[in-house]
């Protein structure tokens, strides 16, 4: 494995925007959603793309794999899919008169788990260890997955026949959930124009970075400063989901961690090495809504978890400014960030 080469934070922002420009040349009019997907990847997490068919979920995953220079595999989840079809299995080799391991599609950099809710829970759970531990255990033997490893899973939110809802434990493994929605008429016409101009169905993108560079970009996220007041704001938001009257089970501390990681990634995408409250607000719904279980009567009232998170955002005061972080990321023990480089608290003021 090659040594990890760190990338300066300002350089991460430039390269990330170049990746978004490349993907945006194929996926039209969805810049905000694409930023969320890339933020999830930069934060080292997995992304659930939940939306109606035909809105570019598979195209988005393939385009990011090409622009990021990652090995890409697509696995179509079906009701008859077995766990071994995901992880791989031992097969008998007649030439060697022994069993050898044949790796499954999970051994890649970016795995598209297409229609993940169409396969039974036993097969869904085959991804849990890979997503959380970055490893696969087969017949008592553990195999490490080479970094970077990310799962982009798609799900159809309206079909129920022949589907298996994702259990809460697996939903919690996704750093965020993103929806694209329908394009407007001008955007849809642009999709048609681009299809005619390239004269073929598939769109091919040149790599903007490679897997090693992406790992360096992900490592740079750790250099992004977070004030104590913003950290406590993150905790307050997550805790408020547990106290909401419509909620049966609120977001766990993993939700707080997701907010922190995604807010850092959003700051880098905006060209900053520090987090502001707006970064947290922009990722709160994608990071927390899928971690909330509503009371049964709320489903009858058609209350959506995203509405709950939006209410929590409106009711939880955001910090205007705060003291510098109390953890040691701003000391000379961390060469990535120096105290002299930290902006004054007034720069952190919420607009």
mmCIF file of N, CA, C and O in Angstrom, residues 6 8 11 26 41 49 90 102 108 123 162 192-193 205 218 239 266 270 272 311 333 335 339 348:
data_model
loop_
_atom_site.group_PDB
_atom_site.id
_atom_site.type_symbol
_atom_site.label_atom_id
_atom_site.label_comp_id
_atom_site.label_asym_id
_atom_site.label_seq_id
_atom_site.Cartn_x
_atom_site.Cartn_y
_atom_site.Cartn_z
ATOM 1 N N UNK A 6 -0.378 13.761 2.158
ATOM 2 C CA UNK A 6 -1.368 14.766 2.556
ATOM 3 C C UNK A 6 -1.538 15.838 1.487
ATOM 4 O O UNK A 6 -0.616 16.156 0.742
ATOM 5 N N UNK A 8 -2.929 19.860 0.981
ATOM 6 C CA UNK A 8 -3.341 21.080 1.699
ATOM 7 C C UNK A 8 -4.838 21.318 1.554
ATOM 8 O O UNK A 8 -5.438 21.008 0.520
ATOM 9 N N UNK A 11 -6.027 23.246 -1.417
ATOM 10 C CA UNK A 11 -5.911 22.475 -2.650
ATOM 11 C C UNK A 11 -7.042 21.455 -2.773
ATOM 12 O O UNK A 11 -7.515 21.165 -3.876
ATOM 13 N N UNK A 26 -22.269 15.927 -16.796
ATOM 14 C CA UNK A 26 -23.096 14.776 -17.176
ATOM 15 C C UNK A 26 -24.416 14.789 -16.422
ATOM 16 O O UNK A 26 -25.487 14.578 -16.995
ATOM 17 N N UNK A 41 -18.260 11.444 0.457
ATOM 18 C CA UNK A 41 -17.069 10.693 0.073
ATOM 19 C C UNK A 41 -15.830 11.295 0.730
ATOM 20 O O UNK A 41 -14.978 10.572 1.264
ATOM 21 N N UNK A 49 -28.683 7.014 -1.944
ATOM 22 C CA UNK A 49 -29.380 7.827 -2.935
ATOM 23 C C UNK A 49 -30.804 7.293 -3.044
ATOM 24 O O UNK A 49 -31.030 6.247 -3.648
ATOM 25 N N UNK A 90 -15.551 -19.306 -1.115
ATOM 26 C CA UNK A 90 -14.496 -20.273 -1.406
ATOM 27 C C UNK A 90 -14.998 -21.261 -2.447
ATOM 28 O O UNK A 90 -16.076 -21.845 -2.310
ATOM 29 N N UNK A 102 -12.629 -16.601 -3.980
ATOM 30 C CA UNK A 102 -12.935 -15.744 -5.116
ATOM 31 C C UNK A 102 -13.649 -14.512 -4.596
ATOM 32 O O UNK A 102 -14.757 -14.598 -4.073
ATOM 33 N N UNK A 108 -13.724 -3.456 -4.086
ATOM 34 C CA UNK A 108 -13.550 -2.375 -5.044
ATOM 35 C C UNK A 108 -13.398 -1.078 -4.280
ATOM 36 O O UNK A 108 -13.422 -1.065 -3.038
ATOM 37 N N UNK A 123 -28.954 -10.695 3.113
ATOM 38 C CA UNK A 123 -27.999 -10.219 2.117
ATOM 39 C C UNK A 123 -27.641 -8.760 2.369
ATOM 40 O O UNK A 123 -26.488 -8.349 2.180
ATOM 41 N N UNK A 162 -42.295 -6.441 -3.144
ATOM 42 C CA UNK A 162 -41.014 -7.046 -3.485
ATOM 43 C C UNK A 162 -39.814 -6.325 -2.915
ATOM 44 O O UNK A 162 -38.694 -6.537 -3.369
ATOM 45 N N UNK A 192 -31.364 16.327 -22.846
ATOM 46 C CA UNK A 192 -31.601 15.815 -24.190
ATOM 47 C C UNK A 192 -30.568 16.367 -25.177
ATOM 48 O O UNK A 192 -30.059 15.636 -26.043
ATOM 49 N N UNK A 193 -30.242 17.646 -25.048
ATOM 50 C CA UNK A 193 -29.262 18.244 -25.952
ATOM 51 C C UNK A 193 -27.898 17.577 -25.805
ATOM 52 O O UNK A 193 -27.226 17.283 -26.805
ATOM 53 N N UNK A 205 -16.012 10.138 -18.538
ATOM 54 C CA UNK A 205 -15.317 11.268 -17.933
ATOM 55 C C UNK A 205 -13.856 10.927 -17.718
ATOM 56 O O UNK A 205 -13.523 9.789 -17.346
ATOM 57 N N UNK A 218 -9.097 13.252 1.761
ATOM 58 C CA UNK A 218 -9.874 12.848 2.932
ATOM 59 C C UNK A 218 -9.097 13.109 4.222
ATOM 60 O O UNK A 218 -9.678 13.530 5.229
ATOM 61 N N UNK A 239 -29.473 15.977 19.864
ATOM 62 C CA UNK A 239 -30.254 15.686 21.072
ATOM 63 C C UNK A 239 -31.703 16.133 20.918
ATOM 64 O O UNK A 239 -32.622 15.484 21.427
ATOM 65 N N UNK A 266 -18.106 20.151 3.921
ATOM 66 C CA UNK A 266 -18.755 21.280 3.271
ATOM 67 C C UNK A 266 -17.901 22.541 3.386
ATOM 68 O O UNK A 266 -17.855 23.355 2.456
ATOM 69 N N UNK A 270 -16.347 24.809 0.295
ATOM 70 C CA UNK A 270 -16.546 26.254 0.207
ATOM 71 C C UNK A 270 -15.227 27.022 0.247
ATOM 72 O O UNK A 270 -15.233 28.258 0.226
ATOM 73 N N UNK A 272 -12.885 26.904 2.758
ATOM 74 C CA UNK A 272 -12.508 27.331 4.109
ATOM 75 C C UNK A 272 -11.863 26.179 4.877
ATOM 76 O O UNK A 272 -12.124 25.016 4.598
ATOM 77 N N UNK A 311 -37.756 21.393 11.659
ATOM 78 C CA UNK A 311 -38.289 22.049 12.860
ATOM 79 C C UNK A 311 -37.212 22.192 13.925
ATOM 80 O O UNK A 311 -37.114 23.230 14.590
ATOM 81 N N UNK A 333 1.591 20.642 17.647
ATOM 82 C CA UNK A 333 1.713 19.203 17.454
ATOM 83 C C UNK A 333 1.036 18.768 16.167
ATOM 84 O O UNK A 333 1.257 17.673 15.692
ATOM 85 N N UNK A 335 0.966 19.864 12.397
ATOM 86 C CA UNK A 335 1.566 20.804 11.441
ATOM 87 C C UNK A 335 0.580 21.299 10.394
ATOM 88 O O UNK A 335 0.837 22.253 9.698
ATOM 89 N N UNK A 339 -1.838 28.060 15.036
ATOM 90 C CA UNK A 339 -2.651 29.065 15.717
ATOM 91 C C UNK A 339 -2.651 30.381 14.956
ATOM 92 O O UNK A 339 -3.662 31.074 14.882
ATOM 93 N N UNK A 348 -16.188 33.879 12.088
ATOM 94 C CA UNK A 348 -17.069 32.734 12.260
ATOM 95 C C UNK A 348 -18.509 33.155 12.451
ATOM 96 O O UNK A 348 -19.372 32.325 12.646
#
